[in-house]
Tab-separated table of C-alpha atoms and ligand atoms in Angstrom:
chain	number	residue	atom	x	y	z
A	1	UNK	CA	43.325	-5.526	21.868
A	2	UNK	CA	39.924	-6.710	23.101
A	3	UNK	CA	38.570	-9.193	20.549
A	4	UNK	CA	36.221	-11.526	22.375
A	5	UNK	CA	33.038	-9.459	22.081
A	6	UNK	CA	30.913	-7.839	19.392
A	7	UNK	CA	32.126	-4.257	19.977
A	8	UNK	CA	30.313	-1.479	18.116
A	9	UNK	CA	31.662	2.071	18.121
A	10	UNK	CA	28.890	4.590	18.833
A	11	UNK	CA	30.059	8.172	18.316
A	12	UNK	CA	27.682	10.607	20.007
A	13	UNK	CA	26.337	7.712	22.086
A	14	UNK	CA	25.520	9.944	25.071
A	15	UNK	CA	23.148	12.025	22.942
A	16	UNK	CA	19.405	11.714	22.389
A	17	UNK	CA	19.297	9.081	19.638
A	18	UNK	CA	22.682	7.563	20.536
A	19	UNK	CA	21.736	6.749	24.141
A	20	UNK	CA	18.554	4.918	23.098
A	21	UNK	CA	20.508	3.033	20.445
A	22	UNK	CA	23.124	1.968	22.995
A	23	UNK	CA	20.340	0.406	25.101
A	24	UNK	CA	18.944	-1.496	22.097
A	25	UNK	CA	22.412	-2.714	21.058
A	26	UNK	CA	23.051	-4.091	24.553
A	27	UNK	CA	19.632	-5.733	24.598
A	28	UNK	CA	20.601	-7.439	21.325
A	29	UNK	CA	23.866	-8.859	22.650
A	30	UNK	CA	26.228	-6.281	21.186
A	31	UNK	CA	28.774	-4.278	23.181
A	32	UNK	CA	28.582	-0.583	22.350
A	33	UNK	CA	31.597	1.631	23.002
A	34	UNK	CA	30.468	5.235	23.376
A	35	UNK	CA	32.711	8.085	22.256
A	36	UNK	CA	31.257	11.444	23.231
A	37	UNK	CA	32.738	14.661	24.588
A	38	UNK	CA	29.452	15.873	26.149
A	39	UNK	CA	29.321	19.019	24.060
A	40	UNK	CA	25.564	18.489	23.772
A	41	UNK	CA	24.847	15.905	26.459
A	42	UNK	CA	25.475	15.013	30.032
A	43	UNK	CA	26.761	12.223	32.294
A	44	UNK	CA	23.124	11.831	33.395
A	45	UNK	CA	22.546	10.010	30.116
A	46	UNK	CA	25.247	7.428	30.895
A	47	UNK	CA	23.748	6.902	34.349
A	48	UNK	CA	20.314	6.502	32.738
A	49	UNK	CA	21.577	3.896	30.264
A	50	UNK	CA	23.246	1.991	33.097
A	51	UNK	CA	20.023	2.003	35.139
A	52	UNK	CA	18.108	0.501	32.213
A	53	UNK	CA	20.600	-2.202	31.258
A	54	UNK	CA	21.830	-2.932	34.775
A	55	UNK	CA	25.523	-2.864	33.911
A	56	UNK	CA	28.388	-0.457	33.203
A	57	UNK	CA	28.719	0.909	29.674
A	58	UNK	CA	32.017	1.389	27.898
A	59	UNK	CA	32.649	5.080	27.423
A	60	UNK	CA	35.453	7.415	26.256
A	61	UNK	CA	35.267	11.179	26.694
A	62	UNK	CA	36.980	12.078	23.418
A	63	UNK	CA	36.322	14.699	20.741
A	64	UNK	CA	36.186	12.837	17.426
A	65	UNK	CA	37.908	15.866	15.912
A	66	UNK	CA	40.960	14.567	17.797
A	67	UNK	CA	42.160	11.946	15.324
A	68	UNK	CA	44.932	10.685	17.576
A	69	UNK	CA	42.499	10.124	20.468
A	70	UNK	CA	40.072	8.357	18.144
A	71	UNK	CA	42.830	6.120	16.713
A	72	UNK	CA	43.796	5.018	20.208
A	73	UNK	CA	40.208	3.833	20.768
A	74	UNK	CA	40.178	1.960	17.446
A	75	UNK	CA	43.430	0.312	18.544
A	76	UNK	CA	41.857	-0.793	21.792
A	77	UNK	CA	38.787	-2.655	20.450
A	78	UNK	CA	38.169	-4.905	17.483
A	79	UNK	CA	35.044	-3.082	16.280
A	80	UNK	CA	32.575	-5.008	14.127
A	81	UNK	CA	30.823	-1.802	13.126
A	82	UNK	CA	30.457	1.930	13.591
A	83	UNK	CA	27.323	4.001	14.183
A	84	UNK	CA	28.239	7.607	13.637
A	85	UNK	CA	25.858	9.984	15.429
A	86	UNK	CA	28.266	12.663	16.666
A	87	UNK	CA	27.453	15.982	15.002
A	88	UNK	CA	26.067	19.411	15.738
A	89	UNK	CA	22.377	19.581	14.797
A	90	UNK	CA	20.845	23.015	15.354
A	91	UNK	CA	19.640	24.193	11.956
A	92	UNK	CA	19.383	27.891	12.921
A	93	UNK	CA	22.790	27.980	14.607
A	94	UNK	CA	24.360	26.444	11.508
A	95	UNK	CA	23.249	29.481	9.502
A	96	UNK	CA	25.121	31.855	11.823
A	97	UNK	CA	28.073	29.528	12.547
A	98	UNK	CA	28.597	27.559	9.319
A	99	UNK	CA	32.256	26.733	9.941
A	100	UNK	CA	31.439	25.117	13.281
A	101	UNK	CA	29.099	22.760	11.395
A	102	UNK	CA	31.371	21.993	8.450
A	103	UNK	CA	34.310	21.395	10.794
A	104	UNK	CA	32.551	19.139	13.297
A	105	UNK	CA	30.089	17.302	11.064
A	106	UNK	CA	32.410	16.729	8.116
A	107	UNK	CA	35.787	16.734	9.929
A	108	UNK	CA	34.409	14.235	12.465
A	109	UNK	CA	33.018	11.995	9.728
A	110	UNK	CA	36.333	12.031	7.842
A	111	UNK	CA	38.289	11.107	10.987
A	112	UNK	CA	35.924	8.196	11.648
A	113	UNK	CA	36.217	7.024	8.060
A	114	UNK	CA	40.012	7.226	8.035
A	115	UNK	CA	40.150	5.164	11.217
A	116	UNK	CA	37.591	2.694	9.810
A	117	UNK	CA	39.779	2.099	6.765
A	118	UNK	CA	43.035	2.013	8.735
A	119	UNK	CA	41.657	-0.507	11.248
A	120	UNK	CA	39.600	-2.493	8.683
A	121	UNK	CA	36.178	-1.861	10.196
A	122	UNK	CA	33.863	-2.238	7.222
A	123	UNK	CA	30.307	-1.748	8.569
A	124	UNK	CA	29.311	1.910	8.821
A	125	UNK	CA	25.961	3.518	9.670
A	126	UNK	CA	25.635	7.258	9.130
A	127	UNK	CA	23.009	9.503	10.784
A	128	UNK	CA	21.476	11.322	7.869
A	129	UNK	CA	18.275	13.325	7.873
A	130	UNK	CA	15.073	14.070	5.979
A	131	UNK	CA	16.524	17.574	5.719
A	132	UNK	CA	18.385	16.315	2.608
A	133	UNK	CA	15.054	16.405	0.700
A	134	UNK	CA	14.558	20.118	1.368
A	135	UNK	CA	11.056	21.168	0.303
A	136	UNK	CA	10.006	18.338	-2.030
A	137	UNK	CA	8.090	19.313	-5.177
A	138	UNK	CA	4.671	17.859	-5.808
A	139	UNK	CA	4.623	14.948	-3.418
A	140	UNK	CA	4.545	15.007	0.367
A	141	UNK	CA	5.719	11.387	0.653
A	142	UNK	CA	9.386	11.026	-0.137
A	143	UNK	CA	11.194	7.890	-1.199
A	144	UNK	CA	14.953	7.465	-1.068
A	145	UNK	CA	15.159	8.417	-4.742
A	146	UNK	CA	13.091	11.602	-4.493
A	147	UNK	CA	15.404	14.262	-5.964
A	148	UNK	CA	17.170	16.335	-3.346
A	149	UNK	CA	16.914	20.118	-3.267
A	150	UNK	CA	19.552	22.691	-2.489
A	151	UNK	CA	20.081	22.361	1.266
A	152	UNK	CA	18.395	25.214	3.111
A	153	UNK	CA	21.043	25.402	5.841
A	154	UNK	CA	24.728	24.572	6.368
A	155	UNK	CA	23.510	21.775	8.688
A	156	UNK	CA	21.491	20.281	5.811
A	157	UNK	CA	24.504	20.675	3.543
A	158	UNK	CA	26.654	18.650	5.959
A	159	UNK	CA	24.174	15.754	5.753
A	160	UNK	CA	24.071	15.848	1.938
A	161	UNK	CA	27.869	16.096	1.793
A	162	UNK	CA	28.273	13.393	4.426
A	163	UNK	CA	26.297	10.978	2.268
A	164	UNK	CA	28.322	12.076	-0.787
A	165	UNK	CA	31.649	11.535	0.995
A	166	UNK	CA	30.603	8.027	1.997
A	167	UNK	CA	29.432	7.234	-1.531
A	168	UNK	CA	32.721	8.479	-3.021
A	169	UNK	CA	34.783	6.418	-0.581
A	170	UNK	CA	32.800	3.289	-1.484
A	171	UNK	CA	33.148	4.115	-5.214
A	172	UNK	CA	36.918	4.418	-4.776
A	173	UNK	CA	37.006	0.686	-4.021
A	174	UNK	CA	37.573	0.982	-0.273
A	175	UNK	CA	36.468	-2.064	1.702
A	176	UNK	CA	33.443	-0.404	3.219
A	177	UNK	CA	29.723	-1.117	3.556
A	178	UNK	CA	27.616	1.950	4.263
A	179	UNK	CA	24.047	2.438	5.395
A	180	UNK	CA	22.778	6.020	5.382
A	181	UNK	CA	19.720	6.260	7.614
A	182	UNK	CA	17.616	9.328	6.878
A	183	UNK	CA	15.757	10.039	10.102
A	184	UNK	CA	12.515	11.994	9.998
A	185	UNK	CA	11.438	13.718	13.259
A	186	UNK	CA	12.592	11.730	16.300
A	187	UNK	CA	10.528	12.302	19.467
A	188	UNK	CA	9.769	10.589	22.764
A	189	UNK	CA	12.010	8.969	25.330
A	190	UNK	CA	12.711	5.566	26.843
A	191	UNK	CA	9.593	4.278	28.588
A	192	UNK	CA	11.580	3.850	31.835
A	193	UNK	CA	11.974	7.629	31.992
A	194	UNK	CA	15.743	7.196	32.543
A	195	UNK	CA	16.892	8.666	29.219
A	196	UNK	CA	15.411	11.156	26.788
A	197	UNK	CA	16.065	14.389	24.963
A	198	UNK	CA	18.218	16.920	26.832
A	199	UNK	CA	18.017	20.179	24.938
A	200	UNK	CA	20.654	22.600	26.169
A	201	UNK	CA	19.126	26.082	26.262
A	202	UNK	CA	15.832	26.779	24.517
A	203	UNK	CA	14.676	23.750	22.531
A	204	UNK	CA	14.656	23.967	18.737
A	205	UNK	CA	12.201	21.143	18.194
A	206	UNK	CA	8.465	20.982	18.764
A	207	UNK	CA	7.930	18.245	21.356
A	208	UNK	CA	10.534	19.408	23.914
A	209	UNK	CA	9.027	22.871	23.499
A	210	UNK	CA	5.594	21.430	24.296
A	211	UNK	CA	6.768	19.490	27.366
A	212	UNK	CA	8.872	22.373	28.725
A	213	UNK	CA	5.889	24.709	28.330
A	214	UNK	CA	3.638	22.279	30.174
A	215	UNK	CA	6.291	21.929	32.901
A	216	UNK	CA	6.375	25.710	33.323
A	217	UNK	CA	9.982	26.118	32.104
A	218	UNK	CA	8.752	28.051	29.088
A	219	UNK	CA	5.788	30.371	29.138
A	220	UNK	CA	3.985	29.662	25.907
A	221	UNK	CA	4.275	27.622	22.729
A	222	UNK	CA	3.911	29.489	19.461
A	223	UNK	CA	2.479	27.435	16.614
A	224	UNK	CA	4.289	28.643	13.527
A	225	UNK	CA	1.586	29.373	10.948
A	226	UNK	CA	-2.098	28.464	10.626
A	227	UNK	CA	-2.728	28.964	6.927
A	228	UNK	CA	-0.805	26.106	5.326
A	229	UNK	CA	-2.556	24.012	2.718
A	230	UNK	CA	-3.149	21.129	5.158
A	231	UNK	CA	-6.395	19.885	6.782
A	232	UNK	CA	-5.996	22.038	9.926
A	233	UNK	CA	-3.693	24.695	8.441
A	234	UNK	CA	-0.572	23.661	10.433
A	235	UNK	CA	2.553	21.889	9.147
A	236	UNK	CA	2.747	18.123	8.905
A	237	UNK	CA	5.750	15.955	9.819
A	238	UNK	CA	6.595	12.294	10.252
A	239	UNK	CA	7.321	11.954	13.980
A	240	UNK	CA	9.088	8.744	14.945
A	241	UNK	CA	9.503	7.353	18.464
A	242	UNK	CA	13.205	7.427	19.352
A	243	UNK	CA	13.107	3.805	20.571
A	244	UNK	CA	11.754	2.668	17.185
A	245	UNK	CA	14.518	4.709	15.555
A	246	UNK	CA	17.107	3.106	17.851
A	247	UNK	CA	15.851	-0.344	16.815
A	248	UNK	CA	16.339	0.592	13.148
A	249	UNK	CA	20.081	0.796	13.892
A	250	UNK	CA	20.107	-2.728	15.290
A	251	UNK	CA	18.273	-4.002	12.185
A	252	UNK	CA	20.627	-1.958	10.014
A	253	UNK	CA	23.743	-3.415	11.653
A	254	UNK	CA	22.414	-6.944	11.271
A	255	UNK	CA	21.656	-6.343	7.604
A	256	UNK	CA	24.945	-4.672	6.778
A	257	UNK	CA	26.912	-7.356	8.619
A	258	UNK	CA	25.399	-9.952	6.261
A	259	UNK	CA	26.418	-8.105	3.087
A	260	UNK	CA	29.409	-9.257	1.125
A	261	UNK	CA	31.437	-6.842	-0.968
A	262	UNK	CA	31.177	-3.088	-0.780
A	263	UNK	CA	27.817	-1.381	-0.726
A	264	UNK	CA	26.131	1.923	-0.050
A	265	UNK	CA	22.418	2.101	0.688
A	266	UNK	CA	20.030	4.803	1.825
A	267	UNK	CA	16.967	4.085	3.984
A	268	UNK	CA	14.247	6.438	5.240
A	269	UNK	CA	13.425	5.959	8.907
A	270	UNK	CA	9.975	7.251	9.740
A	271	UNK	CA	6.476	5.952	10.362
A	272	UNK	CA	5.047	6.781	6.947
A	273	UNK	CA	2.318	8.834	8.659
A	274	UNK	CA	1.970	12.588	8.831
A	275	UNK	CA	0.895	14.443	11.990
A	276	UNK	CA	0.120	18.158	12.234
A	277	UNK	CA	1.313	20.536	14.939
A	278	UNK	CA	-2.237	20.869	16.291
A	279	UNK	CA	-2.620	17.088	16.423
A	280	UNK	CA	0.533	16.914	18.560
A	281	UNK	CA	-0.851	19.539	20.934
A	282	UNK	CA	-4.191	17.747	21.216
A	283	UNK	CA	-2.485	14.403	21.831
A	284	UNK	CA	-0.356	16.007	24.529
A	285	UNK	CA	-3.392	17.528	26.256
A	286	UNK	CA	-5.243	14.223	26.094
A	287	UNK	CA	-2.482	12.023	27.522
A	288	UNK	CA	-1.204	14.478	30.139
A	289	UNK	CA	-4.564	15.844	31.243
A	290	UNK	CA	-2.978	19.300	31.139
A	291	UNK	CA	-4.012	22.276	29.086
A	292	UNK	CA	-1.120	23.691	27.115
A	293	UNK	CA	-0.534	27.426	26.900
A	294	UNK	CA	-0.164	28.066	23.173
A	295	UNK	CA	-1.008	30.606	20.491
A	296	UNK	CA	-0.730	30.937	16.744
A	297	UNK	CA	2.194	32.970	15.403
A	298	UNK	CA	3.785	33.756	12.055
A	299	UNK	CA	5.121	31.039	9.797
A	300	UNK	CA	8.740	30.106	10.591
A	301	UNK	CA	11.092	30.898	7.728
A	302	UNK	CA	12.291	27.849	5.838
A	303	UNK	CA	9.577	25.502	7.171
A	304	UNK	CA	8.419	22.792	4.779
A	305	UNK	CA	4.599	22.571	4.597
A	306	UNK	CA	4.380	18.807	4.830
A	307	UNK	CA	6.736	15.891	4.468
A	308	UNK	CA	6.644	12.263	5.497
A	309	UNK	CA	8.538	9.137	4.631
A	310	UNK	CA	7.790	6.333	2.241
A	311	UNK	CA	9.003	3.494	4.471
A	312	UNK	CA	8.683	0.593	2.032
A	313	UNK	CA	12.437	0.228	1.596
A	314	UNK	CA	13.118	-0.007	5.351
A	315	UNK	CA	10.707	-2.923	5.600
A	316	UNK	CA	12.110	-4.762	2.588
A	317	UNK	CA	15.801	-4.074	2.993
A	318	UNK	CA	16.518	-4.069	6.724
A	319	UNK	CA	13.286	-5.724	7.940
A	320	UNK	CA	12.328	-2.851	10.207
A	321	UNK	CA	9.168	-0.852	10.739
A	322	UNK	CA	7.980	1.508	13.449
A	323	UNK	CA	5.842	-0.079	16.178
A	324	UNK	CA	5.048	2.672	18.652
A	325	UNK	CA	2.188	5.155	18.443
A	326	UNK	CA	2.198	8.929	18.672
A	327	UNK	CA	0.503	8.566	22.055
A	328	UNK	CA	3.331	6.319	23.300
A	329	UNK	CA	5.866	8.920	22.210
A	330	UNK	CA	4.080	11.843	23.842
A	331	UNK	CA	3.530	9.957	27.124
A	332	UNK	CA	7.199	8.927	27.232
A	333	UNK	CA	8.424	12.459	26.458
A	334	UNK	CA	6.183	13.912	29.171
A	335	UNK	CA	7.291	11.299	31.705
A	336	UNK	CA	10.953	12.131	30.920
A	337	UNK	CA	10.321	15.864	31.228
A	338	UNK	CA	8.723	15.381	34.668
A	339	UNK	CA	11.647	13.222	35.822
A	340	UNK	CA	14.070	15.923	34.681
A	341	UNK	CA	12.190	18.560	36.656
A	342	UNK	CA	12.085	16.355	39.778
A	343	UNK	CA	15.879	15.976	39.702
B	401	LIG	P1	22.485	15.001	20.180
B	401	LIG	O1	23.096	16.354	20.142
B	401	LIG	O2	21.590	14.671	21.313
B	401	LIG	O3	23.625	13.886	20.119
B	401	LIG	C1	24.857	14.089	19.459
B	401	LIG	C2	25.940	13.702	20.432
B	401	LIG	O4	27.206	13.848	19.773
B	401	LIG	C3	25.969	14.600	21.674
B	401	LIG	O5	26.008	13.780	22.824
B	401	LIG	C4	27.276	15.398	21.515
B	401	LIG	O6	27.874	15.689	22.766
B	401	LIG	C5	28.123	14.458	20.670
B	401	LIG	N1	29.126	15.122	19.846
B	401	LIG	C6	28.950	16.102	18.926
B	401	LIG	N2	30.125	16.420	18.367
B	401	LIG	C7	31.069	15.619	18.942
B	401	LIG	C8	32.470	15.476	18.786
B	401	LIG	N3	33.170	16.236	17.936
B	401	LIG	N4	33.111	14.542	19.514
B	401	LIG	C9	32.445	13.755	20.409
B	401	LIG	N5	31.114	13.856	20.601
B	401	LIG	C10	30.435	14.780	19.877
B	401	LIG	O7	21.752	14.785	18.777
B	401	LIG	P2	20.760	13.642	18.310
B	401	LIG	O8	19.417	14.229	18.178
B	401	LIG	O9	20.956	12.428	19.124
B	401	LIG	O10	21.309	13.411	16.833
B	401	LIG	C11	22.233	12.389	16.521
B	401	LIG	C12	22.529	12.417	15.039
B	401	LIG	O11	21.313	12.275	14.318
B	401	LIG	C13	23.169	13.707	14.552
B	401	LIG	O12	24.106	13.375	13.559
B	401	LIG	C14	22.000	14.461	13.958
B	401	LIG	O13	22.417	15.353	12.954
B	401	LIG	C15	21.189	13.331	13.375
B	401	LIG	N6	19.761	13.652	13.217
B	401	LIG	C16	19.050	14.115	14.284
B	401	LIG	C17	17.712	14.439	14.135
B	401	LIG	C18	16.913	15.021	15.284
B	401	LIG	O14	15.899	15.679	15.029
B	401	LIG	N7	17.298	14.799	16.542
B	401	LIG	C19	17.083	14.248	12.886
B	401	LIG	C20	17.841	13.756	11.827
B	401	LIG	C21	19.179	13.454	11.995
B	402	LIG	C1	8.264	20.543	13.722
B	402	LIG	C2	7.004	21.341	13.415
B	402	LIG	C3	7.361	23.699	13.104
B	402	LIG	C4	8.572	24.576	17.207
B	402	LIG	C5	14.030	19.719	12.270
B	402	LIG	C6	15.248	19.928	11.415
B	402	LIG	C7	15.468	18.732	10.531
B	402	LIG	C8	15.532	17.456	11.335
B	402	LIG	C9	14.327	17.304	12.188
B	402	LIG	C10	17.812	17.045	11.986
B	402	LIG	C11	7.207	22.394	12.331
B	402	LIG	C12	6.501	23.448	14.312
B	402	LIG	C13	8.151	23.915	16.063
B	402	LIG	C14	7.706	25.546	17.787
B	402	LIG	C15	6.078	25.103	16.081
B	402	LIG	N1	16.644	17.448	12.242
B	402	LIG	N2	6.929	24.173	15.520
B	402	LIG	N3	6.493	25.771	17.205
B	402	LIG	O1	11.583	21.710	11.458
B	402	LIG	O2	10.537	19.464	10.960
B	402	LIG	O3	12.893	19.592	11.452
B	402	LIG	O4	14.176	18.490	13.018
B	402	LIG	O5	18.257	16.549	11.002
B	402	LIG	O6	16.643	18.963	9.856
B	402	LIG	O7	15.046	21.095	10.641
B	402	LIG	O8	11.270	19.999	13.294
B	402	LIG	O9	10.604	20.071	15.639
B	402	LIG	O10	11.601	22.156	14.609
B	402	LIG	O11	9.330	21.438	13.931
B	402	LIG	O12	4.969	25.342	15.585
B	402	LIG	O13	8.042	26.200	18.770
B	402	LIG	O14	6.639	22.078	14.592
B	402	LIG	O15	6.894	24.810	12.387
B	402	LIG	O16	6.035	22.423	11.591
B	402	LIG	P1	11.517	20.283	11.717
B	402	LIG	P2	10.774	20.945	14.460
């Protein structure tokens, strides 16, 4: 077994958030070990990580649903911690294929947890989501104790259940320390342009839709709804630069590694600021110098009018706060999109 280095297991490490986190871990002296089966990513992401860090990354092409394969990896490294990103994430698809989501998102989590306990790896970070808040009553700013609503999709249910599973395992007395990070809306790309979001098929999220429209891959962006009760009538979200989000995992690992005894904590990861859909479009047009082809359309079913994070706990507990601006994020996403098209 390899024991000399600070190995961190990163499931889903070839994905959008995982790849940026791998870079930040390496830049902070840790040795990430990626486990990904490329179901929603590409070897291009590994090449991109390697270009940024200037060295090979440790990688295993394994489905985490394959418990035996996962156990072999746990047997090979003395992990100090686990960051568990691997999951399916398309909200709409989860409504039509619920079993795919329950099987991968919960089955994968359970396999990771069983291995963690078997191999005595006690630091665990789980990728949760602001989707667990549903449509919050009354307030648009949510804290970690804002009551959760019924999940509005099987995907959302897997994040609520994932957190519940982790809490129950900690309550059972297992030697485990858990940090549930509830991400808001991750956007952007690494400023080098070597890694970024790689939506397979038509993008589900706003910013890749914007950049693909500007790049001519898609014809037109539809803004879903113009009559919301917000200053410009469009929905408001808390968009966070993916590199800031990646850094939250480094801060989270440092914090959790210093805890003694079992623990389970939840932390919102956002900027604390709300941005409307029209503001995103205007920022894009300003930084790219391009005019975007867009039109207003109907509201999208299930959309929350406005939600953004209260980020006080992140600052106090794990000593992290977002640094990058919306402009940074849009420039980086656009740069990445252009690199993709040039390839
Ligand atoms: P992503 O699809 O880019 O990355 C997930 C990675 O996991 C992919 O590389 C995929 O190939 C891999 N994967 C999935 N199932 C696997 C399996 N069974 N075995 C091995 N590899 C597997 O997604 P992302 O945006 O980087 O999201 C990462 C995590 O963050 C997910 O858990 C997601 O639910 C959560 N999250 C994402 C967002 C968002 O908007 N991107 C917001 C909140 C939470
Ligand atoms: C953002 C805004 C749309 C596309 C999703 C998941 C959530 C979490 C984050 C994983 C909304 C508007 C979008 C378009 C538009 N992911 N929009 N035209 O819906 O906040 O959250 O990602 O955990 O679970 O649901 O993000 O990027 O889809 O939408 O007008 O073509 O952009 O209405 O206001 P959302 P999004």
